Tab-separated table of C-alpha atoms in Angstrom:
chain	number	residue	atom	x	y	z
A	87	MET	CA	-17.901	-1.361	20.236
A	88	ALA	CA	-21.581	-2.574	19.441
A	89	LEU	CA	-22.567	-2.193	15.883
A	90	GLY	CA	-26.020	-2.698	16.306
A	91	THR	CA	-28.328	-4.737	18.776
A	92	VAL	CA	-29.315	-8.318	18.992
A	93	ASN	CA	-32.580	-9.716	20.547
A	94	VAL	CA	-31.208	-12.656	22.600
A	95	SER	CA	-34.282	-13.183	24.674
A	96	GLY	CA	-35.041	-16.654	24.911
A	97	VAL	CA	-31.674	-17.683	23.889
A	98	MET	CA	-29.986	-20.146	26.365
A	99	GLN	CA	-26.744	-18.949	27.998
A	100	SER	CA	-24.979	-22.112	26.913
A	101	ASP	CA	-25.776	-21.073	23.357
A	102	ILE	CA	-24.080	-17.594	23.688
A	103	GLU	CA	-21.075	-19.079	25.317
A	104	GLU	CA	-20.813	-21.751	22.466
A	105	VAL	CA	-20.557	-18.932	19.971
A	106	LYS	CA	-18.062	-17.073	21.921
A	107	GLN	CA	-15.889	-20.015	21.925
A	108	ASP	CA	-16.200	-20.267	18.352
A	109	ILE	CA	-15.212	-16.737	17.788
A	110	GLN	CA	-12.190	-17.070	20.049
A	111	TYR	CA	-11.160	-20.291	17.926
A	112	VAL	CA	-11.230	-18.394	14.787
A	113	SER	CA	-9.474	-15.309	16.331
A	114	ASP	CA	-6.683	-17.579	17.754
A	115	LEU	CA	-5.973	-18.976	14.312
A	116	ILE	CA	-5.056	-15.454	12.834
A	117	GLY	CA	-1.321	-15.509	12.597
A	118	GLU	CA	-0.695	-19.024	13.744
A	119	GLU	CA	2.074	-20.322	12.081
A	120	ALA	CA	0.268	-23.673	10.894
A	121	ASN	CA	-2.205	-21.268	8.844
A	122	LYS	CA	0.391	-19.829	6.683
A	123	GLY	CA	1.705	-20.767	3.389
A	124	GLY	CA	-1.401	-21.853	1.864
A	125	THR	CA	-2.425	-21.177	-1.505
A	126	VAL	CA	-5.909	-19.779	-2.985
A	127	THR	CA	-6.855	-23.546	-3.299
A	128	GLU	CA	-5.062	-25.334	-0.738
A	129	GLY	CA	-4.522	-25.300	3.131
A	130	THR	CA	-6.907	-24.309	5.870
A	131	VAL	CA	-9.340	-21.348	5.563
A	132	MET	CA	-6.964	-19.072	7.383
A	133	ALA	CA	-4.124	-20.155	5.158
A	134	LYS	CA	-5.966	-19.539	2.041
A	135	LEU	CA	-7.054	-16.146	3.392
A	136	ASN	CA	-3.472	-15.150	4.201
A	137	ALA	CA	-2.441	-16.233	0.616
A	138	LEU	CA	-5.129	-14.052	-0.834
A	139	LEU	CA	-4.250	-11.034	1.366
A	140	ASP	CA	-0.389	-11.356	0.256
A	141	LYS	CA	-1.492	-11.427	-3.183
A	142	PHE	CA	-3.836	-8.404	-2.973
A	143	THR	CA	-0.961	-6.312	-1.362
A	144	SER	CA	2.014	-7.794	-3.435
A	145	GLY	CA	0.376	-7.012	-6.895
A	146	GLY	CA	-0.611	-10.401	-7.700
A	147	VAL	CA	-4.273	-9.533	-8.167
A	148	GLY	CA	-5.830	-6.562	-9.502
A	149	ILE	CA	-5.108	-3.638	-11.920
A	150	LYS	CA	-1.498	-3.675	-12.791
A	151	LYS	CA	-1.213	-0.485	-14.940
A	152	VAL	CA	-3.469	2.436	-16.146
A	153	GLN	CA	-2.219	4.601	-19.116
A	154	ARG	CA	-4.421	7.677	-20.080
A	155	GLY	CA	-4.187	10.081	-22.876
A	156	THR	CA	-5.960	12.136	-25.311
A	157	PHE	CA	-6.075	12.315	-29.250
A	158	GLN	CA	-8.133	14.110	-31.960
A	159	GLU	CA	-10.404	12.343	-34.518
A	160	LYS	CA	-9.494	12.669	-38.260
A	161	PRO	CA	-12.109	14.637	-39.971
A	162	ALA	CA	-15.196	12.518	-41.386
A	163	GLY	CA	-14.699	8.937	-40.791
A	164	GLY	CA	-15.742	5.610	-42.001
A	165	ASN	CA	-12.849	4.185	-43.841
A	166	THR	CA	-9.260	3.299	-43.070
A	167	ALA	CA	-7.932	6.564	-43.788
A	168	ASN	CA	-9.534	8.043	-40.529
A	169	ASP	CA	-8.314	5.454	-38.311
A	170	VAL	CA	-5.823	6.873	-35.344
A	171	THR	CA	-3.286	4.609	-34.063
A	172	ILE	CA	-2.017	5.306	-30.437
A	173	THR	CA	1.358	3.759	-29.432
A	174	ILE	CA	1.281	2.761	-25.528
A	175	SER	CA	3.655	1.043	-23.248
A	176	GLU	CA	3.598	-2.792	-23.458
A	177	VAL	CA	0.781	-4.567	-22.179
A	178	ASN	CA	-0.774	-7.893	-22.330
A	179	PRO	CA	-3.927	-7.533	-24.622
A	180	GLU	CA	-5.612	-10.622	-22.966
A	181	LYS	CA	-5.523	-8.905	-19.767
A	182	THR	CA	-6.247	-5.416	-21.056
A	183	PHE	CA	-9.204	-3.417	-21.909
A	184	VAL	CA	-9.711	0.144	-23.359
A	185	ILE	CA	-12.149	2.896	-22.447
A	186	LEU	CA	-12.784	5.501	-24.872
A	187	ARG	CA	-14.739	8.576	-24.095
A	188	GLY	CA	-15.224	12.138	-25.993
A	189	GLY	CA	-17.500	14.557	-27.524
A	190	ALA	CA	-17.839	16.844	-30.435
A	191	ALA	CA	-19.998	19.662	-31.089
A	192	SER	CA	-22.224	20.060	-34.152
A	193	GLY	CA	-21.296	22.508	-36.846
A	194	TYR	CA	-24.850	23.854	-36.782
A	195	ALA	CA	-25.544	25.011	-33.209
A	196	SER	CA	-22.744	23.772	-31.102
A	197	SER	CA	-24.960	21.279	-29.486
A	198	PRO	CA	-23.442	17.953	-28.075
A	199	SER	CA	-23.034	15.087	-30.472
A	200	VAL	CA	-22.112	11.417	-29.973
A	201	VAL	CA	-18.754	10.280	-31.099
A	202	MET	CA	-19.212	7.161	-33.168
A	203	GLY	CA	-15.733	5.918	-33.112
A	204	TYR	CA	-14.862	2.397	-31.795
A	205	LEU	CA	-11.741	0.406	-30.821
A	206	LYS	CA	-10.679	-1.252	-33.907
A	207	SER	CA	-7.833	-3.276	-32.460
A	208	LEU	CA	-5.342	-3.676	-29.712
A	209	SER	CA	-1.928	-4.969	-29.675
A	210	ALA	CA	0.907	-5.221	-27.059
A	211	THR	CA	1.879	-1.669	-28.011
A	212	SER	CA	-0.819	0.236	-29.719
A	213	PHE	CA	-4.433	0.338	-30.060
A	214	THR	CA	-6.165	1.702	-33.362
A	215	TYR	CA	-9.471	3.958	-33.158
A	216	GLY	CA	-11.669	3.446	-35.982
A	217	GLY	CA	-13.105	6.792	-36.963
A	218	ALA	CA	-17.035	6.280	-37.855
A	219	ARG	CA	-18.243	9.859	-37.906
A	220	GLY	CA	-20.792	10.282	-40.973
A	221	SER	CA	-21.184	13.958	-41.126
A	222	VAL	CA	-18.535	16.603	-42.304
A	223	THR	CA	-20.422	18.949	-40.121
A	224	VAL	CA	-19.355	17.761	-36.795
A	225	SER	CA	-16.010	18.776	-35.714
A	226	PRO	CA	-13.480	16.196	-35.193
A	227	ALA	CA	-13.811	15.446	-31.550
A	228	MET	CA	-11.052	15.291	-28.719
A	229	ILE	CA	-11.229	11.584	-27.498
A	230	ASN	CA	-9.921	10.766	-23.842
A	231	TYR	CA	-8.670	6.913	-23.382
A	232	GLU	CA	-7.946	4.898	-20.557
A	233	VAL	CA	-5.902	1.286	-21.290
A	234	VAL	CA	-6.508	-0.840	-17.990
A	235	GLU	CA	-4.136	-3.655	-17.829
A	236	PHE	CA	-4.852	-6.419	-15.076
A	237	TYR	CA	-2.496	-8.666	-13.485
């Protein structure tokens, strides 16, 4: 199946044959026993590729776990009394980040308002959301979170 066209006018037939041989050589290496057992940094190019493919398909690289949930802010924040601590399944904080999303409506016209809270801390089994809303006219928001841990 052709994916496009290539202008080969002026190209010598011997050059085309050489490219075909190179492609066939690389194709023959795929699955060859000598090109297995490599690591990401050791072995032939094909052995390295096979090692990477094995890691991708066996969970050695990429996202390990995603935890999602929702919580409600406490009334007007700005001090530790307004922090919210959420318990999560155990993660490695060095390989984890937290996404916080949410919104609130102002008490005046039900217009959208920005949630001003922030991730205050993250431990192996919990994270703390620091409430930072400065107005009592804004209703406490529902905050959605995602805790994403990598291998």
